[in-house]
PDB file of C-alpha atoms in Angstrom:
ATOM      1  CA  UNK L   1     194.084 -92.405   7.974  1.00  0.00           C
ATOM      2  CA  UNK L   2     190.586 -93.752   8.853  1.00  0.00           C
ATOM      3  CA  UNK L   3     187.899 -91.706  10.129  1.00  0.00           C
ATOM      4  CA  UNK L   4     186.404 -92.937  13.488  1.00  0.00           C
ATOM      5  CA  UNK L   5     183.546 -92.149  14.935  1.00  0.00           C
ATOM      6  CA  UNK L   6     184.457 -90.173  18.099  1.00  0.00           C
ATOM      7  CA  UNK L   7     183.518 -86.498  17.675  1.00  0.00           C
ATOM      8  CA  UNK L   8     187.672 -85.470  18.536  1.00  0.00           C
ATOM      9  CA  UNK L   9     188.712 -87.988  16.365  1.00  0.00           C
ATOM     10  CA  UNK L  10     186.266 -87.077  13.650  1.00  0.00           C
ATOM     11  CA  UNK L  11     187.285 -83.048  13.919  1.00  0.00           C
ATOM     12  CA  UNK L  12     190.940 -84.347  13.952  1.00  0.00           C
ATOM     13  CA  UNK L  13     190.685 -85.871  10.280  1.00  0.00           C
ATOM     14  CA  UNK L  14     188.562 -82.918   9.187  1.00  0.00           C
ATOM     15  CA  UNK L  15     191.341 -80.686  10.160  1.00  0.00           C
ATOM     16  CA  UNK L  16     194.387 -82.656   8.699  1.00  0.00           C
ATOM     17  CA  UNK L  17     192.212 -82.889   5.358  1.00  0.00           C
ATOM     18  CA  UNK L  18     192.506 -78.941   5.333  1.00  0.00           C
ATOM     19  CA  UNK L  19     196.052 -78.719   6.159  1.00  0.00           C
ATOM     20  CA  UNK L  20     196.944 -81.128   3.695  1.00  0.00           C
ATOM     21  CA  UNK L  21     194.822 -78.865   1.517  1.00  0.00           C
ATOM     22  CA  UNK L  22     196.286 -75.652   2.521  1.00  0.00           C
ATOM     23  CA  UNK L  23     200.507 -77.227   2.421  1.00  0.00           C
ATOM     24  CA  UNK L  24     200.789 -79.170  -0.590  1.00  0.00           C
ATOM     25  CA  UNK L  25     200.991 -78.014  -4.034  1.00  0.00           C
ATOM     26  CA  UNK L  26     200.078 -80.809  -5.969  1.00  0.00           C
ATOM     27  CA  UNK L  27     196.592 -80.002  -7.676  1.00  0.00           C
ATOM     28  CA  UNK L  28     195.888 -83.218  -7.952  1.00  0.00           C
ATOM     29  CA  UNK L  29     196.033 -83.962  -4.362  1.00  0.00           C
ATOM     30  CA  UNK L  30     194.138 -80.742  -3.264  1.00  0.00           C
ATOM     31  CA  UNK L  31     191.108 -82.413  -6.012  1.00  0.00           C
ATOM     32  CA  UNK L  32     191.043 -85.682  -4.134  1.00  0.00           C
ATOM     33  CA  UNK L  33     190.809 -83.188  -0.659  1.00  0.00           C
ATOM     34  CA  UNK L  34     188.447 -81.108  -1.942  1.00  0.00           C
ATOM     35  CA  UNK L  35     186.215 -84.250  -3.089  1.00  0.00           C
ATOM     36  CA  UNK L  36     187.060 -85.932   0.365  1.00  0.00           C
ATOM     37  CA  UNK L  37     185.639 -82.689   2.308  1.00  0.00           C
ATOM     38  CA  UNK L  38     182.625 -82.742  -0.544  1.00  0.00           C
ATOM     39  CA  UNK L  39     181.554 -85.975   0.716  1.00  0.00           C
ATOM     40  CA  UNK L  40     182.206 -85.113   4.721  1.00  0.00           C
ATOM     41  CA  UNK L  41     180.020 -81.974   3.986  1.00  0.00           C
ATOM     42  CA  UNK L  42     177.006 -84.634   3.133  1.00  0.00           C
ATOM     43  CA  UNK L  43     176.822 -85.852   6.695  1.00  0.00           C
ATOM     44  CA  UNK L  44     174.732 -83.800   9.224  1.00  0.00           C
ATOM     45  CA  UNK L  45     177.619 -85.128  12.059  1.00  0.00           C
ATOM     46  CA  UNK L  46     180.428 -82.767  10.237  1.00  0.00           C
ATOM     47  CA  UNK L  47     178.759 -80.067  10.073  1.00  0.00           C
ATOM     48  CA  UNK L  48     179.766 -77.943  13.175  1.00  0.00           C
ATOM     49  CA  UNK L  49     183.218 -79.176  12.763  1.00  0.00           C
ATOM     50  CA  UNK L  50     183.659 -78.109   9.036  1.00  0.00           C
ATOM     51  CA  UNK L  51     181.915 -74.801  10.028  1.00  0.00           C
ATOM     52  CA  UNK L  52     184.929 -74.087  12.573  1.00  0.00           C
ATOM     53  CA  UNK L  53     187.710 -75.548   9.776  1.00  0.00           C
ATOM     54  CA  UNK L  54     186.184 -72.725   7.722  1.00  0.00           C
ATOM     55  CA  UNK L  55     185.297 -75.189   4.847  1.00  0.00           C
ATOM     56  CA  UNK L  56     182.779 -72.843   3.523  1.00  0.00           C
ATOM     57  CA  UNK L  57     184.951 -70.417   2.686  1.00  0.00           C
ATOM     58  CA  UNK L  58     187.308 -73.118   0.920  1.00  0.00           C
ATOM     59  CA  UNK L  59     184.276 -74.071  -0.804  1.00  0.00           C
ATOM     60  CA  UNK L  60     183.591 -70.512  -1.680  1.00  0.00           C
ATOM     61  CA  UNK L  61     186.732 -69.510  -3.000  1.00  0.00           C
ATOM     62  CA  UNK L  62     187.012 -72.827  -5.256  1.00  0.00           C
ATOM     63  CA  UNK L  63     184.301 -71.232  -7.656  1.00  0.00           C
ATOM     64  CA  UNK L  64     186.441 -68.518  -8.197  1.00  0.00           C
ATOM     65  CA  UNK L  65     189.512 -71.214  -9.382  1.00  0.00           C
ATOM     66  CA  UNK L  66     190.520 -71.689 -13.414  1.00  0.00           C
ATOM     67  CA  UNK L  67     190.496 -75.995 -12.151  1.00  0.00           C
ATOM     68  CA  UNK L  68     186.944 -76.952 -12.940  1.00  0.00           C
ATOM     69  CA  UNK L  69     187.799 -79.720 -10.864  1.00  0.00           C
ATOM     70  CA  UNK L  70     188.259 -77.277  -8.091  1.00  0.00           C
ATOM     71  CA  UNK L  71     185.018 -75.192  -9.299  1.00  0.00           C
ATOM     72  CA  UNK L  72     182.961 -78.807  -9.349  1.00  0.00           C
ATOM     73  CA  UNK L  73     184.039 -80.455  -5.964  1.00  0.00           C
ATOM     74  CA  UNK L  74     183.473 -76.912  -4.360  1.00  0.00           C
ATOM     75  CA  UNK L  75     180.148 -76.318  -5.771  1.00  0.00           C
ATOM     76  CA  UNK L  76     179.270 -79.887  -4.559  1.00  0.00           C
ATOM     77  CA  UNK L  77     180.727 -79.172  -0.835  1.00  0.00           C
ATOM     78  CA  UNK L  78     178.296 -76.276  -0.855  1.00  0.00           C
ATOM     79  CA  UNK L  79     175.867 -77.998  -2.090  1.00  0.00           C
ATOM     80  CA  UNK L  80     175.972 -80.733   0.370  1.00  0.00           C
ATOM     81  CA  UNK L  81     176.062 -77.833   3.334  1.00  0.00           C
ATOM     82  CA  UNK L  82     173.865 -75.461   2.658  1.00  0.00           C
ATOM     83  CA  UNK L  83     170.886 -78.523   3.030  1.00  0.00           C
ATOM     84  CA  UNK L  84     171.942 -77.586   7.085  1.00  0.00           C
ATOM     85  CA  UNK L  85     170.426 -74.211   8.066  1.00  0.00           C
ATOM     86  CA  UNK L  86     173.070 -72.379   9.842  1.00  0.00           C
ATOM     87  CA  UNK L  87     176.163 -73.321   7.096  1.00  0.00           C
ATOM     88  CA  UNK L  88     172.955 -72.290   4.483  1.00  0.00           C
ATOM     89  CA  UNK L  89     172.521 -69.007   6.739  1.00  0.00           C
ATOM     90  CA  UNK L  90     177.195 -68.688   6.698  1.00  0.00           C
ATOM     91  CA  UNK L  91     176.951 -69.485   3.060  1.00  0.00           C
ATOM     92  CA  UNK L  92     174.380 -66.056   2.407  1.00  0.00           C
ATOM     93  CA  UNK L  93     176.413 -63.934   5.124  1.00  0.00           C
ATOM     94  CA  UNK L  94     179.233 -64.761   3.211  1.00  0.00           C
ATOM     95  CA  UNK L  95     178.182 -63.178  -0.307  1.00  0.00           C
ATOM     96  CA  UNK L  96     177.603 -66.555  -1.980  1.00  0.00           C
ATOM     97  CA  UNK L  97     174.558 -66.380  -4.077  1.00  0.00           C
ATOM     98  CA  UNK L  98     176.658 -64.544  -6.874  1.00  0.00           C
ATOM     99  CA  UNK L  99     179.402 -66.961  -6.843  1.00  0.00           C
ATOM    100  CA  UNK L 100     177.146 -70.245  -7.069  1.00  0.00           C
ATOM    101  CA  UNK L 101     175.085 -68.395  -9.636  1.00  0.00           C
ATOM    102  CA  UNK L 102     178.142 -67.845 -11.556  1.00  0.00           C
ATOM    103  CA  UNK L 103     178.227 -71.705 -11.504  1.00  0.00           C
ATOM    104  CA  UNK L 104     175.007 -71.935 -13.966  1.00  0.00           C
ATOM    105  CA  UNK L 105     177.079 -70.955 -17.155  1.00  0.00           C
ATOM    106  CA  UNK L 106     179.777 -74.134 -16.735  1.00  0.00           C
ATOM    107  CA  UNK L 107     180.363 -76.255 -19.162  1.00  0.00           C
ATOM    108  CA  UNK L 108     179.973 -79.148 -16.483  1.00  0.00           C
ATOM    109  CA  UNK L 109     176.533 -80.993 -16.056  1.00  0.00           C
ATOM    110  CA  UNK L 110     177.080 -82.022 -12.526  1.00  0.00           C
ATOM    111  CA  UNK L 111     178.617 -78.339 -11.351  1.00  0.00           C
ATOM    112  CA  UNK L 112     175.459 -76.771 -12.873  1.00  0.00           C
ATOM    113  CA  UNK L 113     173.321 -79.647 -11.162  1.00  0.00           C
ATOM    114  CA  UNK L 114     174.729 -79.029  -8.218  1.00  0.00           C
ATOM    115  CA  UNK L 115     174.516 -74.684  -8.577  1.00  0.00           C
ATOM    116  CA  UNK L 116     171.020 -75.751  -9.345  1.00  0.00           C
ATOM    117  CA  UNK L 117     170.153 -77.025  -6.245  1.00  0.00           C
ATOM    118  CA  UNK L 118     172.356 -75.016  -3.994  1.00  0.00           C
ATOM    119  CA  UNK L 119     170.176 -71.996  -5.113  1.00  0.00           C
ATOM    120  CA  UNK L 120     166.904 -74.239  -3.936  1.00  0.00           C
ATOM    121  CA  UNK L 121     169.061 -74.689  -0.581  1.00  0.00           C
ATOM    122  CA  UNK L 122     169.942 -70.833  -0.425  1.00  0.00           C
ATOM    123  CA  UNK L 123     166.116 -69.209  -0.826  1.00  0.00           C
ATOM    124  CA  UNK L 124     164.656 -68.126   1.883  1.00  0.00           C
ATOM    125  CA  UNK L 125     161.818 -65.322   2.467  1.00  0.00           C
ATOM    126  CA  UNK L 126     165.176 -62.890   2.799  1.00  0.00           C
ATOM    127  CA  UNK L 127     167.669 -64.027  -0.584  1.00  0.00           C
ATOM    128  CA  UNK L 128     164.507 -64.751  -2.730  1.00  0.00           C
ATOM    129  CA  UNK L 129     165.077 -62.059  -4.669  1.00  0.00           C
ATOM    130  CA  UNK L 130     168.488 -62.387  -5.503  1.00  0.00           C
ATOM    131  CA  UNK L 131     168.195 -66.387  -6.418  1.00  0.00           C
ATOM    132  CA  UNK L 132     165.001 -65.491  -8.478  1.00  0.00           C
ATOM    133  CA  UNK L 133     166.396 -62.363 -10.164  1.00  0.00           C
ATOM    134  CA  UNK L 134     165.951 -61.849 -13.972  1.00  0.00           C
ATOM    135  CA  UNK L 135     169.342 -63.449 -14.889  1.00  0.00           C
ATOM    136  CA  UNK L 136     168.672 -66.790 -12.865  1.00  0.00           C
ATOM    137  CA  UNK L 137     165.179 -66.926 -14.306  1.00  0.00           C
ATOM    138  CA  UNK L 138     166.684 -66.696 -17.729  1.00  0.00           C
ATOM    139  CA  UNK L 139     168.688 -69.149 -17.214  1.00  0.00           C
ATOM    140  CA  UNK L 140     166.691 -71.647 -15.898  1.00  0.00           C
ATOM    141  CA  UNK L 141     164.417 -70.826 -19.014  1.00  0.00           C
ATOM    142  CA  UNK L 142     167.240 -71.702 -21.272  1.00  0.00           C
ATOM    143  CA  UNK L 143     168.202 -75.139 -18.576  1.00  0.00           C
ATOM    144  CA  UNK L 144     164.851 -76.223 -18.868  1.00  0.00           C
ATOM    145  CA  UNK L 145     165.173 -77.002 -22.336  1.00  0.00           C
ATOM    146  CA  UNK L 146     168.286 -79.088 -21.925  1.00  0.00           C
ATOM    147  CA  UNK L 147     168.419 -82.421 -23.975  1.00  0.00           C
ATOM    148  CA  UNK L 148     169.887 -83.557 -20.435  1.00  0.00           C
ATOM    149  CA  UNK L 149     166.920 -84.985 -18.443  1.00  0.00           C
ATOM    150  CA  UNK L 150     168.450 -84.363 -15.033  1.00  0.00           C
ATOM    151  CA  UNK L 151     168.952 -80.638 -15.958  1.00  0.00           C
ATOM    152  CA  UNK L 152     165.723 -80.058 -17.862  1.00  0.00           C
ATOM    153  CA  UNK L 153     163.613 -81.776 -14.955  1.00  0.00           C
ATOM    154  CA  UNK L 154     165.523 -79.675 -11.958  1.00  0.00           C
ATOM    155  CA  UNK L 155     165.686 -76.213 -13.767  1.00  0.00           C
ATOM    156  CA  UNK L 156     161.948 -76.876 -14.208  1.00  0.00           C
ATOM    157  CA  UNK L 157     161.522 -77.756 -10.757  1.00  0.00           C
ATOM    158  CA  UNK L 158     163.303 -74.895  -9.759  1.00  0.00           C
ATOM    159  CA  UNK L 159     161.188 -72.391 -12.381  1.00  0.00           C
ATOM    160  CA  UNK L 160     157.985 -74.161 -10.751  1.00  0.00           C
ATOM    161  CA  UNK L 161     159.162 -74.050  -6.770  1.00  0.00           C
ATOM    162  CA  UNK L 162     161.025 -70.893  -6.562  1.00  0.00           C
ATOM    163  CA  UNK L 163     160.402 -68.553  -9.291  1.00  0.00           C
ATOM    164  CA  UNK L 164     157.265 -66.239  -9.318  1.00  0.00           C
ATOM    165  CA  UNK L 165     154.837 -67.492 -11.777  1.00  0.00           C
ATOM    166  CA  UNK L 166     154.350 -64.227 -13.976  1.00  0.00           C
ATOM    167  CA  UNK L 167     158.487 -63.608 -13.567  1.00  0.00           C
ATOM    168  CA  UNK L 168     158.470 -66.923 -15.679  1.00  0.00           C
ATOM    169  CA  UNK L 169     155.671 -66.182 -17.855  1.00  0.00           C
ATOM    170  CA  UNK L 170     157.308 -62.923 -19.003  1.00  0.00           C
ATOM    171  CA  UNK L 171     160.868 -64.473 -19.574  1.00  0.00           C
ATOM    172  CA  UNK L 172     159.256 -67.427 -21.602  1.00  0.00           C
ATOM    173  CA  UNK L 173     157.749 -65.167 -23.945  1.00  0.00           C
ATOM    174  CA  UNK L 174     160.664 -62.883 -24.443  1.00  0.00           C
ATOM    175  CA  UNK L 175     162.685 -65.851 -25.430  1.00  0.00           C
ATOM    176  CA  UNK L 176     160.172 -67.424 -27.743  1.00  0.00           C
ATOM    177  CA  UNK L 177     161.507 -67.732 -31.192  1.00  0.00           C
ATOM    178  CA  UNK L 178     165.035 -66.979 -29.910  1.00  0.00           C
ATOM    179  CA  UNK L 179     167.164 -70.204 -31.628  1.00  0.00           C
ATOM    180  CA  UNK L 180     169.543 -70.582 -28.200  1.00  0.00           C
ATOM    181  CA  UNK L 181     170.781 -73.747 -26.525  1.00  0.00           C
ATOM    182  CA  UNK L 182     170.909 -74.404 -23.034  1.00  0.00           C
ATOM    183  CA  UNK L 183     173.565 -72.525 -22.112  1.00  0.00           C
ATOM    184  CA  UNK L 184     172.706 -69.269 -24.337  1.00  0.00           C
ATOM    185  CA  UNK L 185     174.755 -69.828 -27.291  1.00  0.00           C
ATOM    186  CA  UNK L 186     173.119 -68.951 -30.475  1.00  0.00           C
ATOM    187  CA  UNK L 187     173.120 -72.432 -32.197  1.00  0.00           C
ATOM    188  CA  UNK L 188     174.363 -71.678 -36.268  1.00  0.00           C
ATOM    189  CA  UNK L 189     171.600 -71.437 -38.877  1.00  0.00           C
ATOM    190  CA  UNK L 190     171.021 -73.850 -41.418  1.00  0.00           C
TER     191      UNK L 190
END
């Protein structure tokens, strides 16, 4: 089924990707969904009509799944949305901070990329304080050493942009001389 351009049309497709979603029990074919609806969630155009589907909630509820396929294309969908204020403004009515937070500790580079940035997309003057809290900070401490460039450059962007100067200061010290990797695992001694 091709997606046309005609607003009907366009909700139409939306809407049959999310019953297809919702009937079949194939996980592989609710991945390819979810990663279809990821990539409809990147265009400004779908955005009212994937507000009314409830995406965001799918989204939402996929970071709760065991499939870290599931947990990755949902944290991507988000991602994508919350870049448009009012599905940014349904994703923080909704609760959401915790679950994409909860995102941070995957073992997935492009699920933590994309947590990562859905924070940036989720502070405002209002959720600062719960997307800068002492947990968050820490971890972005620990990301910011990553041997991955993409993850070391955007937790530092994120420590830099978001993150109260003395909050970092203060975390940095506590964790110098601490032997941890980027996730918080003790590495082994020599």
């Amino acid at each position: 089924m091709a997606c046309k351009d005609s607003g009907s049309d366009r909700f139409e497709y939306l809407q049959n990707l999310v019953t297809e979603f919702q009937d079949t029990d194939c996980e592989e074919s609710k991945e390819q969904v979810l990663a279809n609806l990821a990539n409809f969630a990147y265009d400004p155009r779908n955005m009212e009509d994937l507000r009314r589907l409830q995406v965001t909630e799918l989204f939402l509820d996929m970071l709760t799944e065991e499939n870290e396929n599931f947990v990755e294309f949902g944290i991507g969908g988000l991602c994508n949305m919350s870049m448009e204020r009012e599905s940014r403004d349904e994703i923080l009515r909704s609760g959401g901070i915790d679950l994409v937070k909860n995102c941070l500790s995957s073992r997935r580079d492009e699920t933590v990329l994309s947590a990562i940035t859905t924070l940036m997309n989720l502070t405002t003057a209002s959720s600062r304080s719960l997307t800068t809290d002492e947990a968050v900070v820490q971890c972005m401490v620990r990301l910011s050493l990553s041997e991955n460039p993409r993850m070391r450059n955007l937790a530092t962007v994120y420590l830099e942009d978001y993150c109260p100067v003395e909050q970092v200061r203060r975390v940095r010290e506590e964790n110098q001389g601490q032997c941890q990797s980027a996730l918080g695992i003790p590495l082994p001694k020599n």
